Amino acid sequence: MNLSTNPTVLEKSLPSSYYYLADIYQREKNAIFAREWFCVGREEDIPASGSILVLDVVGESILIARTKDGELKAHYNVCRHRGSRLCSSEDKWNVNLRGGITPAGTIRCPYHQWTYALDGTLLSAPFLGEKGDFQKQEFSLYPVGLQVWGGFIFVNLSPEQAATDGRTLFSQLARSPEKLERYPLRHLRMAKQISYEVAANWKVILENYNECYHCGGVHPELCEIVPDFKRAGGSNLDWGRGIPHRPGAYTFTTSGTTTRLPFPGLSEDEKVRHQGEHVLPNLLVSLSCDHVAAFLLWPQGPERTRIECRFLFHPDEIRKPSFDPSDSVEFWDLVNRQDWAVCERVQAGLRARVHQFGYYAPMEDFNLDIRRYVIERLGKDTDPDAL
Ligand SMILES: [Fe+2]
């Protein structure tokens, strides 16, 4: 049987070239990363009023500031005057340029000393405006959209377009907040973070997260705790109700148990079952009763992705002298490294000249959502049926 002519058995993946071509990556930057709400961290990353984070979002340097009023604001890290980068830790020429964040809590361009408030408004431009013909209010920093859900900070690099289209973070989140409403996400705090540099396209990583067909072969330790992951190739998993653990187990640790209490307010199912959620394009959330593993994908290029794995716990547990997150961290780190290893194998194999596209098996159905997501945004010529 020629599978390529029988789409009812296996569905075609996106063309292999879409996982490594630079021009596809550039199109994805414009149509996805710079257009959608992109998760960049947690509110706790920037706790103090008057402080600033400098982040690189798919090649765009942005500033996230907590204003003196405690509000979070985001801007492009570029001066409206001549385009200089405002804040940078680089000092290649060893000249210690003046600029960046001032002691007074403003943002100063190192070039001509234009100075902005943390909310982006231009405060002063030396020797301009004395005659009233220079309108400072027209030269605020280029805005970046910022919204928060469950303690996660999302930015939008095209805020005007998003507002025109009515694309808020909450329209993008769709049903996720409702599905996770009993998990106290906003109150959780990070006790550990591991960053991984993975030589794979961001979609390879998303597609791997989205299916458990590989779990039996790749994750023996995980399948010990969650036997359903290896049954029938991980098909028929009830993500609506949550995935059950083996008898006596209820969390993602090597033993399947922990000394930590479950989050307050969970349902009986949520106390013993595992939940997973993804917020395309770059946030994956895996929820046990006592901890959450949040994965932020930071595409670095067509074939490289940095993955921040953040371990979130209830602050009441973190405060206990006996608190030790290593039971979950070590378990996840093993599962993660197994995943990244197969993702890198996929990335290497995708480049074979004969492999024009791959297939999704029926138990990998969720990956059709990712294929559709990319096709809808990049355009019809990415449709695998058009190959
Ligand atoms: Fe996996």
Short mmCIF file of C-alpha atoms and ligand atoms in Angstrom, two decimals:
data_model
loop_
_atom_site.label_atom_id
_atom_site.label_comp_id
_atom_site.label_asym_id
_atom_site.label_seq_id
_atom_site.Cartn_x
_atom_site.Cartn_y
_atom_site.Cartn_z
CA MET A 1 0.00 0.00 0.00
CA ASN A 2 1.27 3.43 -0.88
CA LEU A 3 0.59 5.42 2.27
CA SER A 4 1.04 8.72 0.50
CA THR A 5 -2.13 8.01 -1.49
CA ASN A 6 -4.12 6.90 1.54
CA PRO A 7 -4.53 9.89 3.83
CA THR A 8 -7.16 8.09 5.92
CA VAL A 9 -4.37 5.92 7.41
CA LEU A 10 -1.63 8.45 7.98
CA GLU A 11 -1.66 12.21 7.57
CA LYS A 12 1.22 13.99 5.90
CA SER A 13 3.40 16.23 8.03
CA LEU A 14 4.49 19.66 6.92
CA PRO A 15 7.19 19.48 4.22
CA SER A 16 10.56 18.60 5.76
CA SER A 17 12.09 21.81 4.41
CA TYR A 18 9.77 23.80 6.69
CA TYR A 19 11.78 22.54 9.62
CA TYR A 20 15.14 23.88 8.42
CA LEU A 21 14.86 26.58 5.74
CA ALA A 22 15.90 30.09 6.81
CA ASP A 23 13.24 31.79 4.69
CA ILE A 24 10.47 29.70 6.26
CA TYR A 25 11.80 30.65 9.68
CA GLN A 26 11.67 34.31 8.63
CA ARG A 27 8.09 33.89 7.47
CA GLU A 28 7.25 32.23 10.78
CA LYS A 29 8.80 35.15 12.61
CA ASN A 30 6.54 37.60 10.78
CA ALA A 31 3.37 35.51 10.70
CA ILE A 32 3.61 33.79 14.07
CA PHE A 33 6.19 34.99 16.61
CA ALA A 34 5.81 38.70 15.84
CA ARG A 35 2.05 38.42 15.45
CA GLU A 36 0.79 36.14 18.21
CA TRP A 37 1.10 36.49 21.98
CA PHE A 38 4.46 34.97 22.90
CA CYS A 39 5.26 33.82 26.45
CA VAL A 40 8.44 35.41 27.83
CA GLY A 41 8.43 34.58 31.51
CA ARG A 42 6.66 35.00 34.82
CA GLU A 43 5.61 38.09 36.75
CA GLU A 44 8.06 37.13 39.47
CA ASP A 45 10.94 37.63 37.00
CA ILE A 46 10.51 41.35 37.48
CA PRO A 47 9.21 41.90 41.01
CA ALA A 48 10.51 45.39 41.80
CA SER A 49 9.01 48.66 40.62
CA GLY A 50 11.55 50.58 38.60
CA SER A 51 13.36 47.54 37.23
CA ILE A 52 13.74 46.33 33.66
CA LEU A 53 14.31 43.05 31.85
CA VAL A 54 16.01 42.95 28.45
CA LEU A 55 14.85 39.99 26.38
CA ASP A 56 15.51 38.73 22.89
CA VAL A 57 12.27 37.57 21.30
CA VAL A 58 13.15 35.76 18.07
CA GLY A 59 15.81 38.34 17.23
CA GLU A 60 13.93 41.42 18.50
CA SER A 61 15.36 43.04 21.61
CA ILE A 62 12.61 44.20 23.94
CA LEU A 63 12.42 45.84 27.33
CA ILE A 64 9.95 44.84 30.00
CA ALA A 65 9.67 47.40 32.74
CA ARG A 66 7.77 47.49 35.99
CA THR A 67 6.81 51.12 36.28
CA LYS A 68 6.81 53.09 39.49
CA ASP A 69 3.07 52.34 39.70
CA GLY A 70 3.86 48.62 39.64
CA GLU A 71 2.48 48.11 36.14
CA LEU A 72 4.28 45.97 33.56
CA LYS A 73 5.05 47.68 30.23
CA ALA A 74 6.99 46.44 27.22
CA HIS A 75 8.79 48.38 24.51
CA TYR A 76 11.21 47.74 21.71
CA ASN A 77 14.76 48.32 22.95
CA VAL A 78 15.44 51.00 20.33
CA CYS A 79 15.62 54.78 20.46
CA ARG A 80 13.01 56.63 18.42
CA HIS A 81 15.66 59.14 17.36
CA ARG A 82 18.33 57.27 15.39
CA GLY A 83 17.57 53.69 16.27
CA SER A 84 20.28 53.03 18.82
CA ARG A 85 19.89 50.04 21.12
CA LEU A 86 18.99 51.58 24.48
CA CYS A 87 19.98 48.91 27.00
CA SER A 88 22.80 46.46 26.44
CA SER A 89 25.30 44.67 28.61
CA GLU A 90 27.81 44.51 25.76
CA ASP A 91 30.83 46.80 25.85
CA LYS A 92 32.95 45.52 22.98
CA TRP A 93 35.03 48.72 22.77
CA ASN A 94 35.54 49.00 26.50
CA VAL A 95 34.30 52.59 26.60
CA ASN A 96 31.51 52.26 29.15
CA LEU A 97 28.90 54.22 27.18
CA ARG A 98 26.55 56.24 29.34
CA GLY A 99 22.96 55.19 28.92
CA GLY A 100 20.55 52.40 29.73
CA ILE A 101 18.79 52.48 33.06
CA THR A 102 19.62 55.59 35.05
CA PRO A 103 19.77 55.82 38.86
CA ALA A 104 16.54 57.85 38.63
CA GLY A 105 14.78 54.90 37.01
CA THR A 106 14.58 56.21 33.48
CA ILE A 107 15.83 54.77 30.19
CA ARG A 108 18.53 56.84 28.53
CA CYS A 109 19.82 56.39 25.00
CA PRO A 110 23.64 56.27 25.05
CA TYR A 111 23.85 58.12 21.73
CA HIS A 112 22.20 61.58 22.11
CA GLN A 113 20.92 61.09 25.67
CA TRP A 114 17.23 61.05 24.81
CA THR A 115 15.57 59.89 28.01
CA TYR A 116 12.37 57.92 28.42
CA ALA A 117 10.15 57.00 31.34
CA LEU A 118 9.60 53.31 32.07
CA ASP A 119 6.15 53.61 30.52
CA GLY A 120 7.86 54.57 27.27
CA THR A 121 7.09 58.28 27.14
CA LEU A 122 9.92 60.56 26.04
CA LEU A 123 10.91 62.77 28.97
CA SER A 124 13.72 64.79 27.45
CA ALA A 125 15.68 65.26 24.24
CA PRO A 126 18.64 67.60 24.84
CA PHE A 127 18.41 70.99 23.13
CA LEU A 128 15.13 70.18 21.41
CA GLY A 129 11.70 71.53 22.19
CA GLU A 130 12.71 74.81 23.75
CA LYS A 131 10.77 76.66 21.05
CA GLY A 132 7.75 74.40 21.36
CA ASP A 133 8.08 72.95 17.88
CA PHE A 134 9.13 69.49 19.02
CA GLN A 135 6.26 67.34 20.27
CA LYS A 136 7.75 64.90 22.76
CA GLN A 137 4.51 62.93 23.00
CA GLU A 138 5.00 61.81 19.40
CA PHE A 139 8.27 60.07 20.23
CA SER A 140 7.37 57.48 22.83
CA LEU A 141 9.19 54.16 22.57
CA TYR A 142 7.75 51.71 20.07
CA PRO A 143 5.23 49.75 22.13
CA VAL A 144 5.11 46.00 22.60
CA GLY A 145 1.84 44.48 23.80
CA LEU A 146 1.94 42.84 27.23
CA GLN A 147 -0.70 40.76 28.97
CA VAL A 148 -0.54 38.31 31.85
CA TRP A 149 -2.34 35.04 32.47
CA GLY A 150 -1.73 32.77 35.45
CA GLY A 151 1.46 34.64 36.27
CA PHE A 152 2.83 34.07 32.77
CA ILE A 153 3.87 37.22 30.87
CA PHE A 154 3.03 37.28 27.17
CA VAL A 155 4.17 39.94 24.72
CA ASN A 156 2.90 40.89 21.30
CA LEU A 157 5.37 42.50 18.89
CA SER A 158 2.56 43.89 16.70
CA PRO A 159 0.23 45.41 19.30
CA GLU A 160 -1.56 47.81 16.96
CA GLN A 161 -2.39 45.01 14.52
CA ALA A 162 -3.52 42.74 17.36
CA ALA A 163 -5.81 45.48 18.67
CA THR A 164 -7.22 46.13 15.18
CA ASP A 165 -7.87 42.42 14.69
CA GLY A 166 -9.26 41.98 18.21
CA ARG A 167 -6.63 39.35 19.01
CA THR A 168 -6.17 39.58 22.77
CA LEU A 169 -4.17 37.12 24.84
CA PHE A 170 -7.46 35.72 26.12
CA SER A 171 -8.80 35.04 22.65
CA GLN A 172 -5.54 33.20 21.92
CA LEU A 173 -5.73 31.21 25.17
CA ALA A 174 -9.17 29.94 24.16
CA ARG A 175 -10.28 27.32 26.71
CA SER A 176 -6.99 26.93 28.59
CA PRO A 177 -7.85 29.24 31.51
CA GLU A 178 -11.14 27.43 32.07
CA LYS A 179 -9.53 23.97 31.88
CA LEU A 180 -6.86 24.97 34.41
CA GLU A 181 -8.98 27.23 36.59
CA ARG A 182 -8.46 25.25 39.81
CA TYR A 183 -4.66 25.25 39.53
CA PRO A 184 -3.36 28.34 41.42
CA LEU A 185 -1.00 29.25 38.58
CA ARG A 186 -0.79 32.92 39.42
CA HIS A 187 0.38 32.21 42.95
CA LEU A 188 3.02 29.62 42.12
CA ARG A 189 6.69 30.46 42.37
CA MET A 190 9.70 29.08 40.55
CA ALA A 191 12.09 27.03 42.66
CA LYS A 192 14.27 25.76 39.83
CA GLN A 193 14.90 26.41 36.17
CA ILE A 194 16.87 24.35 33.65
CA SER A 195 17.72 25.79 30.25
CA TYR A 196 18.39 23.46 27.35
CA GLU A 197 19.90 24.35 23.98
CA VAL A 198 18.29 21.92 21.57
CA ALA A 199 19.43 21.50 17.96
CA ALA A 200 15.91 21.18 16.60
CA ASN A 201 13.26 23.34 15.00
CA TRP A 202 10.63 24.66 17.41
CA LYS A 203 7.88 22.66 15.63
CA VAL A 204 9.78 19.39 16.11
CA ILE A 205 9.70 20.07 19.85
CA LEU A 206 6.02 21.02 19.87
CA GLU A 207 5.08 17.97 17.85
CA ASN A 208 7.02 15.72 20.19
CA TYR A 209 5.27 17.23 23.21
CA ASN A 210 1.94 16.67 21.54
CA GLU A 211 2.03 12.90 21.20
CA CYS A 212 2.82 9.90 23.35
CA TYR A 213 3.32 7.37 20.55
CA HIS A 214 7.04 7.71 21.34
CA CYS A 215 6.70 7.35 25.13
CA GLY A 216 6.94 3.55 25.30
CA GLY A 217 10.24 3.52 23.42
CA VAL A 218 11.82 6.73 24.70
CA HIS A 219 10.57 7.17 28.28
CA PRO A 220 10.69 3.85 30.22
CA GLU A 221 10.84 5.65 33.60
CA LEU A 222 7.87 7.87 32.74
CA CYS A 223 5.86 4.85 31.62
CA GLU A 224 6.57 3.18 34.97
CA ILE A 225 4.66 6.03 36.63
CA VAL A 226 2.06 6.47 33.88
CA PRO A 227 1.47 3.06 32.25
CA ASP A 228 -1.25 4.51 29.98
CA PHE A 229 1.47 6.35 28.06
CA LYS A 230 2.76 3.08 26.61
CA ARG A 231 -0.59 1.35 26.12
CA ALA A 232 -1.67 1.18 22.49
CA GLY A 233 1.01 3.67 21.51
CA GLY A 234 -0.38 6.31 23.80
CA SER A 235 -3.74 6.36 22.01
CA ASN A 236 -7.06 6.99 23.75
CA LEU A 237 -5.51 9.20 26.44
CA ASP A 238 -8.20 11.16 28.26
CA TRP A 239 -6.61 14.59 28.47
CA GLY A 240 -9.99 16.09 29.32
CA ARG A 241 -10.15 14.27 32.64
CA GLY A 242 -6.38 13.96 33.07
CA ILE A 243 -4.04 11.01 32.73
CA PRO A 244 -4.05 8.46 35.60
CA HIS A 245 -0.84 7.26 37.22
CA ARG A 246 -0.16 3.68 38.26
CA PRO A 247 -1.89 2.65 41.53
CA GLY A 248 -0.34 4.53 44.44
CA ALA A 249 1.36 7.13 42.26
CA TYR A 250 0.02 10.67 41.78
CA THR A 251 2.83 12.94 40.61
CA PHE A 252 5.79 13.14 38.24
CA THR A 253 8.68 11.96 40.42
CA THR A 254 10.71 8.76 40.24
CA SER A 255 8.60 7.20 43.01
CA GLY A 256 5.36 8.74 41.76
CA THR A 257 4.86 10.28 45.22
CA THR A 258 6.12 13.31 47.12
CA THR A 259 6.06 14.92 50.56
CA ARG A 260 4.55 18.09 49.08
CA LEU A 261 0.85 18.75 49.59
CA PRO A 262 -1.41 19.04 46.56
CA PHE A 263 -2.36 22.55 45.48
CA PRO A 264 -5.38 23.78 47.43
CA GLY A 265 -8.64 23.71 45.52
CA LEU A 266 -7.96 20.89 43.06
CA SER A 267 -10.68 18.43 42.15
CA GLU A 268 -10.35 14.78 43.22
CA ASP A 269 -9.24 13.88 39.69
CA GLU A 270 -6.68 16.67 39.61
CA LYS A 271 -5.14 15.42 42.86
CA VAL A 272 -4.21 12.09 41.27
CA ARG A 273 -4.17 12.68 37.49
CA HIS A 274 -1.79 14.56 35.24
CA GLN A 275 -2.80 17.46 33.02
CA GLY A 276 -1.05 19.00 30.04
CA GLU A 277 -1.78 22.12 28.07
CA HIS A 278 -0.11 24.04 25.31
CA VAL A 279 -0.49 27.67 24.39
CA LEU A 280 0.81 28.02 20.86
CA PRO A 281 3.23 29.14 19.75
CA ASN A 282 5.65 28.70 22.63
CA LEU A 283 4.29 27.74 26.06
CA LEU A 284 3.83 24.14 27.20
CA VAL A 285 2.49 23.43 30.67
CA SER A 286 2.53 20.08 32.41
CA LEU A 287 0.61 19.93 35.66
CA SER A 288 0.91 17.53 38.58
CA CYS A 289 -1.02 17.99 41.82
CA ASP A 290 1.98 19.51 43.64
CA HIS A 291 4.10 21.12 40.93
CA VAL A 292 3.96 22.51 37.43
CA ALA A 293 6.63 22.13 34.77
CA ALA A 294 6.37 25.05 32.35
CA PHE A 295 8.34 24.95 29.13
CA LEU A 296 9.07 28.20 27.30
CA LEU A 297 10.35 27.69 23.77
CA TRP A 298 12.71 30.39 22.51
CA PRO A 299 13.39 29.79 18.81
CA GLN A 300 17.00 30.76 18.07
CA GLY A 301 17.01 29.93 14.37
CA PRO A 302 15.49 27.38 11.99
CA GLU A 303 17.36 24.52 13.65
CA ARG A 304 17.93 25.71 17.20
CA THR A 305 15.60 26.22 20.13
CA ARG A 306 16.40 27.21 23.68
CA ILE A 307 13.99 25.64 26.11
CA GLU A 308 13.50 27.01 29.59
CA CYS A 309 11.98 24.42 31.87
CA ARG A 310 10.61 26.18 34.93
CA PHE A 311 9.52 24.25 38.00
CA LEU A 312 6.70 26.00 39.84
CA PHE A 313 5.53 25.19 43.35
CA HIS A 314 3.11 26.56 45.90
CA PRO A 315 4.79 29.23 48.05
CA ASP A 316 3.59 27.51 51.25
CA GLU A 317 5.63 24.46 50.26
CA ILE A 318 8.68 26.50 49.22
CA ARG A 319 8.67 28.17 52.65
CA LYS A 320 8.96 24.86 54.50
CA PRO A 321 12.51 24.17 55.75
CA SER A 322 12.25 20.64 54.36
CA PHE A 323 11.32 21.84 50.86
CA ASP A 324 13.34 20.00 48.22
CA PRO A 325 12.23 20.13 44.58
CA SER A 326 14.80 17.61 43.38
CA ASP A 327 12.39 14.64 43.26
CA SER A 328 10.43 16.29 40.45
CA VAL A 329 13.36 18.17 38.90
CA GLU A 330 15.53 15.07 38.46
CA PHE A 331 12.65 13.05 37.06
CA TRP A 332 11.71 15.75 34.57
CA ASP A 333 15.31 16.40 33.60
CA LEU A 334 15.67 12.77 32.57
CA VAL A 335 12.41 12.80 30.58
CA ASN A 336 13.36 16.13 29.02
CA ARG A 337 16.80 14.94 27.90
CA GLN A 338 15.22 11.84 26.38
CA ASP A 339 12.86 14.11 24.44
CA TRP A 340 15.56 16.50 23.26
CA ALA A 341 17.67 13.56 22.13
CA VAL A 342 14.93 12.25 19.83
CA CYS A 343 14.08 15.77 18.65
CA GLU A 344 17.70 16.24 17.57
CA ARG A 345 17.57 12.87 15.79
CA VAL A 346 14.48 14.06 13.91
CA GLN A 347 16.16 17.33 12.97
CA ALA A 348 19.18 15.46 11.63
CA GLY A 349 17.05 12.98 9.65
CA LEU A 350 14.69 15.57 8.18
CA ARG A 351 17.49 16.85 5.99
CA ALA A 352 17.82 13.54 4.09
CA ARG A 353 17.27 14.35 0.42
CA VAL A 354 14.67 11.59 0.06
CA HIS A 355 12.56 12.63 3.07
CA GLN A 356 10.27 15.25 1.54
CA PHE A 357 7.73 14.98 4.33
CA GLY A 358 6.75 12.64 7.16
CA TYR A 359 3.51 11.26 8.55
CA TYR A 360 1.39 11.52 11.64
CA ALA A 361 -0.14 8.29 12.93
CA PRO A 362 -3.73 8.38 14.24
CA MET A 363 -2.56 8.62 17.87
CA GLU A 364 -0.58 11.72 16.89
CA ASP A 365 -3.75 13.54 15.87
CA PHE A 366 -2.99 16.60 17.98
CA ASN A 367 -0.13 17.32 15.61
CA LEU A 368 -2.67 18.02 12.91
CA ASP A 369 -3.53 21.07 15.01
CA ILE A 370 0.05 22.29 14.75
CA ARG A 371 0.16 21.60 11.01
CA ARG A 372 -3.09 23.54 10.61
CA TYR A 373 -1.81 26.34 12.86
CA VAL A 374 1.28 26.81 10.71
CA ILE A 375 -0.54 26.47 7.37
CA GLU A 376 -3.19 28.98 8.37
CA ARG A 377 -0.55 31.55 9.24
CA LEU A 378 2.09 30.95 6.56
CA GLY A 379 -0.29 30.51 3.67
CA LYS A 380 -1.73 27.86 1.45
CA ASP A 381 1.53 26.90 -0.23
CA THR A 382 2.50 25.11 2.99
CA ASP A 383 -0.43 22.73 2.62
CA PRO A 384 1.10 19.22 2.48
CA ASP A 385 -1.67 18.09 0.11
CA ALA A 386 -0.36 20.64 -2.37
CA LEU A 387 3.00 18.87 -2.58
FE FE B 1 8.49 12.57 25.25
#
